[in-house]
Short mmCIF file of C-alpha atoms and ligand atoms in Angstrom, two decimals:
data_model
loop_
_atom_site.label_atom_id
_atom_site.label_comp_id
_atom_site.label_asym_id
_atom_site.label_seq_id
_atom_site.Cartn_x
_atom_site.Cartn_y
_atom_site.Cartn_z
CA UNK A 1 -0.05 0.19 -0.36
CA UNK A 2 1.08 3.38 -0.82
CA UNK A 3 0.33 5.98 1.95
CA UNK A 4 -0.86 9.30 -0.09
CA UNK A 5 -2.11 12.97 1.28
CA UNK A 6 -4.39 13.81 -1.78
CA UNK A 7 -5.60 11.86 -4.51
CA UNK A 8 -8.18 12.81 -7.65
CA UNK A 9 -10.50 10.10 -8.18
CA UNK A 10 -11.95 8.75 -11.41
CA UNK A 11 -11.25 11.34 -13.45
CA UNK A 12 -13.30 11.25 -16.79
CA UNK A 13 -9.71 11.33 -18.46
CA UNK A 14 -6.55 11.76 -17.06
CA UNK A 15 -3.29 12.66 -19.57
CA UNK A 16 -0.60 11.44 -18.37
CA UNK A 17 2.09 13.23 -20.71
CA UNK A 18 3.89 10.74 -19.63
CA UNK A 19 7.73 9.79 -21.32
CA UNK A 20 10.42 9.38 -22.54
CA UNK A 21 10.80 13.18 -22.54
CA UNK A 22 11.99 15.03 -24.73
CA UNK A 23 8.48 14.17 -27.22
CA UNK A 24 9.84 13.88 -31.16
CA UNK A 25 7.94 13.22 -34.26
CA UNK A 26 4.86 11.08 -33.83
CA UNK A 27 5.72 10.58 -30.25
CA UNK A 28 4.89 14.12 -29.87
CA UNK A 29 0.69 13.25 -30.27
CA UNK A 30 1.07 10.78 -27.86
CA UNK A 31 -0.69 12.15 -24.47
CA UNK A 32 -1.02 9.02 -21.72
CA UNK A 33 -4.58 8.75 -21.75
CA UNK A 34 -6.20 6.83 -18.84
CA UNK A 35 -9.77 6.97 -18.50
CA UNK A 36 -11.19 6.84 -15.91
CA UNK A 37 -7.73 7.88 -14.12
CA UNK A 38 -7.38 7.93 -10.53
CA UNK A 39 -4.06 10.10 -9.30
CA UNK A 40 -2.68 10.17 -5.66
CA UNK A 41 0.87 11.82 -4.10
CA UNK A 42 2.08 12.02 -0.63
CA UNK A 43 4.33 15.52 -0.02
CA UNK A 44 4.28 17.09 -3.03
CA UNK A 45 5.40 14.20 -5.28
CA UNK A 46 3.04 11.68 -7.36
CA UNK A 47 3.12 8.46 -5.94
CA UNK A 48 0.53 6.43 -7.51
CA UNK A 49 -1.38 7.01 -11.62
CA UNK A 50 -3.46 4.06 -12.17
CA UNK A 51 -7.41 3.35 -12.88
CA UNK A 52 -9.97 2.93 -10.08
CA UNK A 53 -9.08 -0.51 -8.88
CA UNK A 54 -5.46 -0.59 -8.64
CA UNK A 55 -6.11 2.90 -7.18
CA UNK A 56 -8.54 1.12 -3.91
CA UNK A 57 -6.12 -1.84 -3.67
CA UNK A 58 -2.78 -0.09 -3.79
CA UNK A 59 -3.62 3.72 -2.60
CA UNK A 60 -3.75 4.50 1.33
CA UNK A 61 -5.23 7.75 2.27
CA UNK A 62 -4.05 9.28 5.24
CA UNK A 63 -6.03 10.94 7.84
CA UNK A 64 -7.40 14.58 6.92
CA UNK A 65 -5.72 13.99 3.42
CA UNK A 66 -7.63 15.66 0.42
CA UNK A 67 -9.82 13.44 -2.18
CA UNK A 68 -11.03 14.98 -4.93
CA UNK A 69 -14.08 13.49 -7.24
CA UNK A 70 -12.54 13.23 -10.76
CA UNK A 71 -16.15 12.90 -12.37
CA UNK A 72 -16.65 15.20 -15.08
CA UNK A 73 -13.11 16.54 -14.90
CA UNK A 74 -10.21 16.26 -17.03
CA UNK A 75 -6.82 16.11 -15.36
CA UNK A 76 -3.43 16.78 -17.38
CA UNK A 77 -0.24 18.42 -16.18
CA UNK A 78 0.00 22.03 -14.88
CA UNK A 79 1.30 24.31 -18.20
CA UNK A 80 4.63 24.94 -18.24
CA UNK A 81 4.99 28.51 -19.46
CA UNK A 82 8.48 28.52 -20.83
CA UNK A 83 9.14 31.77 -21.56
CA UNK A 84 7.97 34.91 -20.81
CA UNK A 85 8.90 38.78 -19.87
CA UNK A 86 6.97 38.58 -16.66
CA UNK A 87 8.67 41.33 -14.54
CA UNK A 88 7.67 44.58 -15.95
CA UNK A 89 6.08 47.98 -15.63
CA UNK A 90 3.55 49.67 -17.48
CA UNK A 91 1.20 48.36 -20.75
CA UNK A 92 1.54 49.28 -24.49
CA UNK A 93 -1.87 49.94 -25.28
CA UNK A 94 -1.18 53.54 -26.84
CA UNK A 95 1.40 51.46 -29.47
CA UNK A 96 -1.16 49.29 -29.96
CA UNK A 97 -3.82 51.73 -31.54
CA UNK A 98 -0.83 53.06 -33.90
CA UNK A 99 -0.43 49.24 -34.45
CA UNK A 100 -3.60 49.07 -35.62
CA UNK A 101 -3.31 52.08 -37.58
CA UNK A 102 -0.53 50.51 -40.18
CA UNK A 103 2.59 51.03 -37.91
CA UNK A 104 4.81 48.19 -37.87
CA UNK A 105 6.28 46.38 -34.70
CA UNK A 106 9.99 47.50 -36.44
CA UNK A 107 8.90 50.82 -37.00
CA UNK A 108 7.63 52.01 -33.67
CA UNK A 109 11.02 49.95 -32.64
CA UNK A 110 12.60 52.31 -34.80
CA UNK A 111 11.12 55.54 -33.38
CA UNK A 112 11.95 54.92 -30.03
CA UNK A 113 9.19 53.07 -29.19
CA UNK A 114 8.58 49.38 -28.32
CA UNK A 115 10.99 47.64 -26.27
CA UNK A 116 11.60 51.25 -25.11
CA UNK A 117 9.16 52.34 -23.88
CA UNK A 118 8.78 49.24 -21.36
CA UNK A 119 12.38 49.72 -20.27
CA UNK A 120 11.62 53.45 -19.33
CA UNK A 121 8.39 52.67 -17.39
CA UNK A 122 10.93 49.33 -15.68
CA UNK A 123 13.29 51.50 -14.77
CA UNK A 124 10.73 54.35 -13.34
CA UNK A 125 9.13 51.09 -11.11
CA UNK A 126 10.56 50.14 -7.78
CA UNK A 127 10.94 47.02 -6.60
CA UNK A 128 7.76 47.17 -4.60
CA UNK A 129 5.72 47.55 -7.85
CA UNK A 130 7.39 45.16 -9.92
CA UNK A 131 6.82 42.26 -7.33
CA UNK A 132 3.29 43.35 -6.77
CA UNK A 133 2.84 43.66 -10.84
CA UNK A 134 3.99 40.04 -10.80
CA UNK A 135 2.39 38.61 -8.06
CA UNK A 136 -0.83 39.62 -10.03
CA UNK A 137 0.11 37.93 -12.75
CA UNK A 138 0.83 34.85 -11.33
CA UNK A 139 -2.10 34.60 -9.48
CA UNK A 140 -3.64 34.99 -13.38
CA UNK A 141 -0.96 32.40 -14.55
CA UNK A 142 -2.18 29.79 -11.73
CA UNK A 143 -6.04 30.17 -12.42
CA UNK A 144 -5.35 29.53 -16.00
CA UNK A 145 -3.56 26.64 -15.23
CA UNK A 146 0.47 27.63 -15.35
CA UNK A 147 2.29 25.91 -12.52
CA UNK A 148 5.85 26.70 -13.34
CA UNK A 149 6.63 29.86 -15.03
CA UNK A 150 10.22 30.87 -16.67
CA UNK A 151 10.40 34.46 -16.72
CA UNK A 152 13.35 37.04 -18.05
CA UNK A 153 14.53 40.23 -17.20
CA UNK A 154 15.57 42.05 -19.95
CA UNK A 155 13.37 45.93 -19.56
CA UNK A 156 16.36 47.36 -17.09
CA UNK A 157 19.16 47.19 -19.27
CA UNK A 158 21.34 48.73 -16.75
CA UNK A 159 23.66 46.80 -13.98
CA UNK A 160 21.37 48.44 -11.26
CA UNK A 161 18.09 47.83 -13.32
CA UNK A 162 18.77 44.30 -14.44
CA UNK A 163 19.58 43.42 -10.75
CA UNK A 164 16.50 45.27 -9.55
CA UNK A 165 14.05 42.77 -11.90
CA UNK A 166 15.94 39.42 -10.73
CA UNK A 167 15.70 40.27 -7.90
CA UNK A 168 12.37 40.29 -7.71
CA UNK A 169 12.06 36.75 -9.36
CA UNK A 170 13.94 35.64 -6.79
CA UNK A 171 11.66 37.21 -3.92
CA UNK A 172 8.67 35.37 -5.97
CA UNK A 173 10.52 31.98 -4.71
CA UNK A 174 9.09 32.67 -1.53
CA UNK A 175 5.50 34.70 -1.96
CA UNK A 176 3.74 32.22 -4.84
CA UNK A 177 3.25 28.89 -5.70
CA UNK A 178 3.88 28.85 -9.03
CA UNK A 179 7.80 28.05 -9.48
CA UNK A 180 9.36 30.53 -11.51
CA UNK A 181 12.45 29.92 -13.03
CA UNK A 182 14.87 33.01 -13.58
CA UNK A 183 16.35 34.23 -17.00
CA UNK A 184 18.87 37.12 -17.17
CA UNK A 185 18.26 39.04 -20.62
CA UNK A 186 20.55 42.59 -20.38
CA UNK A 187 20.75 42.04 -24.37
CA UNK A 188 17.03 41.98 -24.92
CA UNK A 189 18.00 45.50 -26.36
CA UNK A 190 20.46 48.11 -26.60
CA UNK A 191 19.81 50.93 -24.58
CA UNK A 192 19.34 53.81 -26.08
CA UNK A 193 22.15 55.80 -24.24
CA UNK A 194 24.67 53.14 -25.52
CA UNK A 195 23.03 53.37 -29.09
CA UNK A 196 26.16 54.94 -30.40
CA UNK A 197 28.34 52.69 -28.79
CA UNK A 198 26.76 49.19 -28.99
CA UNK A 199 30.20 47.22 -27.98
CA UNK A 200 30.68 49.15 -24.66
CA UNK A 201 26.87 47.95 -23.97
CA UNK A 202 28.26 44.59 -25.03
CA UNK A 203 31.15 45.03 -22.68
CA UNK A 204 29.22 46.19 -19.81
CA UNK A 205 27.13 42.87 -20.04
CA UNK A 206 30.27 40.67 -20.24
CA UNK A 207 32.63 42.49 -17.94
CA UNK A 208 29.65 44.08 -14.81
CA UNK A 209 26.30 42.62 -15.17
CA UNK A 210 26.86 38.91 -16.05
CA UNK A 211 29.91 38.57 -13.17
CA UNK A 212 27.47 40.14 -10.82
CA UNK A 213 24.57 37.97 -11.89
CA UNK A 214 26.60 35.17 -11.33
CA UNK A 215 28.17 35.67 -8.22
CA UNK A 216 25.04 36.88 -6.48
CA UNK A 217 22.84 33.20 -7.83
CA UNK A 218 20.14 35.07 -9.98
CA UNK A 219 19.30 33.53 -12.76
CA UNK A 220 19.67 29.53 -14.17
CA UNK A 221 19.64 30.91 -17.69
CA UNK A 222 20.68 33.55 -20.48
CA UNK A 223 18.57 34.98 -23.38
CA UNK A 224 19.63 37.31 -26.15
CA UNK A 225 16.97 38.60 -29.00
CA UNK A 226 19.45 38.01 -31.72
CA UNK A 227 17.41 39.56 -34.33
CA UNK A 228 18.72 42.17 -37.10
CA UNK A 229 18.81 46.12 -35.80
CA UNK A 230 19.51 44.37 -32.35
CA UNK A 231 22.32 41.81 -31.15
CA UNK A 232 23.79 40.44 -34.66
CA UNK A 233 24.85 36.43 -34.82
CA UNK A 234 28.67 37.24 -34.17
CA UNK A 235 27.60 39.80 -30.90
CA UNK A 236 25.12 37.18 -29.66
CA UNK A 237 27.66 34.41 -30.27
CA UNK A 238 30.51 36.29 -27.98
CA UNK A 239 27.46 36.82 -25.88
CA UNK A 240 26.56 32.85 -25.04
CA UNK A 241 30.06 31.90 -24.61
CA UNK A 242 30.11 34.68 -21.73
CA UNK A 243 27.00 33.59 -19.95
CA UNK A 244 28.46 29.51 -20.77
CA UNK A 245 31.49 30.66 -18.56
CA UNK A 246 29.87 32.32 -16.36
CA UNK A 247 27.34 28.74 -16.09
CA UNK A 248 24.42 29.92 -16.97
CA UNK A 249 22.40 27.50 -19.60
CA UNK A 250 21.36 29.49 -23.18
CA UNK A 251 18.02 30.96 -24.74
CA UNK A 252 17.92 32.65 -27.66
CA UNK A 253 15.33 34.38 -29.59
CA UNK A 254 16.11 33.27 -32.94
CA UNK A 255 14.55 34.36 -36.33
CA UNK A 256 11.54 36.02 -35.05
CA UNK A 257 11.11 38.56 -38.52
CA UNK A 258 14.23 37.77 -40.51
CA UNK A 259 16.76 34.52 -40.55
CA UNK A 260 19.81 35.48 -39.36
CA UNK A 261 20.83 32.00 -38.68
CA UNK A 262 20.15 32.12 -34.63
CA UNK A 263 18.52 28.98 -34.81
CA UNK A 264 21.62 27.04 -36.03
CA UNK A 265 24.07 29.01 -33.84
CA UNK A 266 21.60 27.76 -30.86
CA UNK A 267 22.43 24.34 -31.94
CA UNK A 268 25.99 24.76 -32.20
CA UNK A 269 25.99 25.86 -28.76
CA UNK A 270 24.07 23.33 -27.20
CA UNK A 271 21.82 26.03 -26.16
CA UNK A 272 18.49 24.59 -24.24
CA UNK A 273 16.64 26.79 -27.00
CA UNK A 274 15.60 28.64 -29.70
CA UNK A 275 12.46 30.57 -29.52
CA UNK A 276 10.04 32.29 -32.15
CA UNK A 277 11.79 31.26 -35.15
CA UNK A 278 8.64 32.17 -37.47
CA UNK A 279 11.43 32.99 -40.01
CA UNK A 280 13.93 29.84 -39.55
CA UNK A 281 15.29 28.29 -42.48
CA UNK A 282 15.49 25.11 -43.99
CA UNK A 283 18.69 24.60 -42.71
CA UNK A 284 18.26 25.81 -39.62
CA UNK A 285 14.77 23.88 -39.26
CA UNK A 286 16.94 20.67 -39.83
CA UNK A 287 20.05 22.00 -37.86
CA UNK A 288 17.70 21.89 -34.71
CA UNK A 289 15.77 18.69 -35.34
CA UNK A 290 19.51 16.97 -35.32
CA UNK A 291 19.98 18.47 -32.04
CA UNK A 292 18.87 18.47 -28.20
CA UNK A 293 18.07 22.38 -28.26
CA UNK A 294 13.99 22.67 -27.77
CA UNK A 295 12.41 24.77 -31.07
CA UNK A 296 9.84 26.93 -28.69
CA UNK A 297 6.72 28.34 -30.74
CA UNK A 298 5.02 31.67 -29.73
CA UNK A 299 2.12 31.68 -31.94
CA UNK A 300 0.38 34.63 -29.81
CA UNK A 301 3.31 36.46 -30.83
CA UNK A 302 2.03 36.05 -34.72
CA UNK A 303 -1.37 36.32 -33.75
CA UNK A 304 -0.68 39.62 -31.45
CA UNK A 305 1.27 41.49 -34.50
CA UNK A 306 -1.15 39.81 -37.12
CA UNK A 307 1.99 38.87 -38.89
CA UNK A 308 0.67 36.65 -42.23
CA UNK A 309 4.00 34.41 -41.53
CA UNK A 310 3.92 32.16 -38.76
CA UNK A 311 6.38 29.32 -37.24
CA UNK A 312 6.88 26.15 -39.28
CA UNK A 313 5.73 23.64 -36.39
CA UNK A 314 5.17 21.33 -38.78
CA UNK A 315 8.08 21.16 -41.04
CA UNK A 316 10.05 21.29 -37.49
CA UNK A 317 7.73 18.03 -35.64
CA UNK A 318 7.75 16.09 -38.99
CA UNK A 319 11.91 16.67 -39.03
CA UNK A 320 12.30 15.50 -35.65
CA UNK A 321 12.57 18.91 -33.44
CA UNK A 322 11.77 18.92 -29.74
CA UNK A 323 8.24 21.60 -30.40
CA UNK A 324 7.56 23.66 -27.29
CA UNK A 325 4.65 26.10 -26.76
CA UNK A 326 5.26 28.79 -24.43
CA UNK A 327 3.14 32.53 -24.35
CA UNK A 328 6.00 35.07 -24.59
CA UNK A 329 3.83 36.94 -22.13
CA UNK A 330 5.48 40.63 -22.78
CA UNK A 331 3.35 44.26 -23.03
CA UNK A 332 4.72 44.76 -26.68
CA UNK A 333 4.33 41.33 -28.54
CA UNK A 334 1.88 38.66 -26.74
CA UNK A 335 0.02 40.69 -23.98
CA UNK A 336 -1.08 37.30 -22.52
CA UNK A 337 -0.69 35.12 -19.57
CA UNK A 338 -3.24 32.15 -21.15
CA UNK A 339 -1.38 29.43 -22.21
CA UNK A 340 -4.75 27.38 -22.48
CA UNK A 341 -4.89 30.22 -25.47
CA UNK A 342 -1.45 29.63 -26.97
CA UNK A 343 -2.16 25.63 -26.83
CA UNK A 344 -5.37 26.96 -29.15
CA UNK A 345 -3.31 28.92 -31.52
CA UNK A 346 -0.95 25.81 -31.71
CA UNK A 347 -4.17 24.14 -33.11
CA UNK A 348 -5.71 26.90 -34.72
CA UNK A 349 -2.59 28.80 -36.71
CA UNK A 350 0.46 26.37 -36.43
CA UNK A 351 -1.84 23.14 -37.60
CA UNK A 352 -0.58 21.35 -34.38
CA UNK A 353 -2.81 18.10 -33.35
CA UNK A 354 -5.06 18.70 -30.18
CA UNK A 355 -2.30 15.95 -28.41
CA UNK A 356 0.84 17.52 -30.06
CA UNK A 357 -0.11 21.19 -28.97
CA UNK A 358 -1.15 19.41 -25.08
CA UNK A 359 2.21 17.60 -25.05
CA UNK A 360 4.34 20.48 -26.54
CA UNK A 361 2.69 23.17 -23.01
CA UNK A 362 3.73 20.44 -21.02
CA UNK A 363 5.97 17.45 -20.90
CA UNK A 364 8.43 19.72 -24.09
CA UNK A 365 7.56 22.36 -22.13
CA UNK A 366 9.17 21.58 -19.02
CA UNK A 367 12.13 20.12 -21.40
CA UNK A 368 12.92 23.57 -23.06
CA UNK A 369 13.53 25.20 -19.29
CA UNK A 370 15.27 21.93 -17.77
CA UNK A 371 12.63 20.31 -15.47
CA UNK A 372 11.15 17.91 -16.90
CA UNK A 373 13.17 15.59 -14.71
CA UNK A 374 10.37 17.03 -11.71
CA UNK A 375 6.99 18.32 -13.70
CA UNK A 376 5.86 18.58 -17.24
CA UNK A 377 4.24 15.27 -17.10
CA UNK A 378 1.67 12.89 -14.47
CA UNK A 379 4.29 10.65 -13.18
CA UNK A 380 5.46 8.53 -10.08
CA UNK A 381 8.11 10.44 -8.33
CA UNK A 382 7.53 13.93 -9.94
CA UNK A 383 5.92 16.63 -8.79
CA UNK A 384 2.42 16.71 -8.22
CA UNK A 385 1.40 19.73 -10.75
CA UNK A 386 -1.82 19.18 -11.73
CA UNK A 387 -4.82 20.73 -13.34
CA UNK A 388 -8.46 19.52 -13.73
CA UNK A 389 -11.02 20.50 -16.51
CA UNK A 390 -14.66 21.11 -16.58
CA UNK A 391 -15.25 18.79 -20.01
CA UNK A 392 -15.97 16.12 -20.65
CA UNK A 393 -13.18 14.85 -23.21
CA UNK A 394 -9.72 16.66 -23.65
CA UNK A 395 -10.19 17.75 -27.15
CA UNK A 396 -13.35 19.91 -25.97
CA UNK A 397 -10.36 22.03 -23.96
CA UNK A 398 -9.16 23.44 -27.27
CA UNK A 399 -12.61 23.25 -29.03
CA UNK A 400 -14.99 25.07 -26.76
CA UNK A 401 -12.73 28.30 -26.87
CA UNK A 402 -12.81 31.90 -24.93
CA UNK A 403 -13.73 30.36 -21.65
CA UNK A 404 -11.60 29.02 -18.86
CA UNK A 405 -12.64 25.62 -17.98
CA UNK A 406 -10.09 25.11 -15.38
CA UNK A 407 -11.93 24.06 -12.29
CA UNK A 408 -8.83 22.87 -9.76
CA UNK A 409 -5.33 23.35 -9.68
CA UNK A 410 -2.98 21.24 -7.35
CA UNK A 411 0.59 22.84 -7.27
CA UNK A 412 3.53 19.84 -5.13
CA UNK A 413 0.65 18.29 -4.07
CA UNK A 414 -1.54 21.17 -2.17
CA UNK A 415 -4.81 22.38 -3.89
CA UNK A 416 -4.18 26.45 -4.88
CA UNK A 417 -6.90 26.95 -7.11
CA UNK A 418 -10.24 26.01 -5.78
CA UNK A 419 -13.52 26.28 -8.08
CA UNK A 420 -11.47 28.71 -10.36
CA UNK A 421 -10.54 30.80 -7.47
CA UNK A 422 -7.05 31.24 -5.48
CA UNK A 423 -6.93 29.47 -2.16
CA UNK A 424 -4.85 31.82 0.04
CA UNK A 425 -2.03 30.67 2.22
CA UNK A 426 -1.66 27.09 0.78
CA UNK A 427 0.95 27.27 -0.90
O1 NIG B 501 10.00 38.19 -26.99
N1 NIG B 501 11.39 39.46 -29.39
C1 NIG B 501 11.53 40.33 -28.16
N2 NIG B 501 11.28 40.48 -27.54
C2 NIG B 501 9.74 40.36 -27.16
C3 NIG B 501 9.03 41.42 -27.14
C4 NIG B 501 9.47 42.58 -25.62
C5 NIG B 501 8.42 43.94 -26.23
O2 NIG B 501 7.77 44.14 -27.53
O3 NIG B 501 8.38 44.53 -25.26
C6 NIG B 501 9.28 39.10 -27.74
O4 NIG B 501 8.61 39.19 -28.79
FE1 FE B 502 10.14 37.16 -25.74
#
């Protein structure tokens, strides 16, 4: 018998998304479905997953444990949002209106708007303000089923302000149940005061900010916007190598607007992930497919920027790349914390199957942040990070648009969202 302190009995369908992880090609469509599935955990870790009969035979519920009835519910792993720009201040609806009048995202950036607007607001914000913005965003994410989130700095672009963003991320660890994985993205843009002397900014990043981030142990990943007019391929290589020396793992915003070759570089440098990839070349697809670097697709961006062009998800999957989906939550190009919406966009706009999109938002997403050993799938020994949706079957999660079907969320074996509302003091 296995002792448990939390159990969910008889879900209509339980999607385990079980490994091997990462999932490539046909394996990306395997969601590990259990009908009338039961799951139990002890002290935050999954100890049992199986059918009703095995559940009765093998699981011993401790006194005062919580047992939820899964009738009418579909269960799946908590979403892992592997790409967000969480700690920002200010919003950009005025620029959104300009875009609706015909300005492109890049034209706004050339006018000194775009990322610069958010840099100004974020520099002006206190740590306390940033912290409170992040907390309410994490609340929204949790209600929408995200239990692990990657979060990037990159709106500070100075020693002080990058550290401020990263320190906010560190504080969140003790304040919120969602697991926050910090990424240093001082190379998000060259700040205006360095526009005429960009090599000085690169030097500042390498010689001052990176060592400080490392010394204070404030980030697990390094990310860079490798893009025409932002950081060139050569600059990206230099910075990536410096970050690797500082023992950070690598992510690259690659081939978003222009095909510069960021995807190939990511594969060559052994990056954990390459992100965006709307304009990835044939060679980039081939190289990524043969590498261990995840391809993190962000369909919210093509949607939000109303771009005709989409990331070639089908080709990436069919060639064998590890495809994940994420929100890219940020105020300029994807103002949404909603992973289910992104999953739906994966199906509706990238031609992924429902099963592929689910795995891309859970198991492969965990791989894209190097957390697949502990979350992203429902397997014995992993964290009990589970969402329970009001739906008769899992295709309904994609078919039924514009509602939040998530009724309960369990994080680390604790019920943190009950009937769609955050349970306070339970983390
Ligand atoms: O991932 N592409 C670069 N950075 C963000 C957008 C940041 C912004 O517009 O504020 C992105 O899309
Ligand atoms: Fe981004």
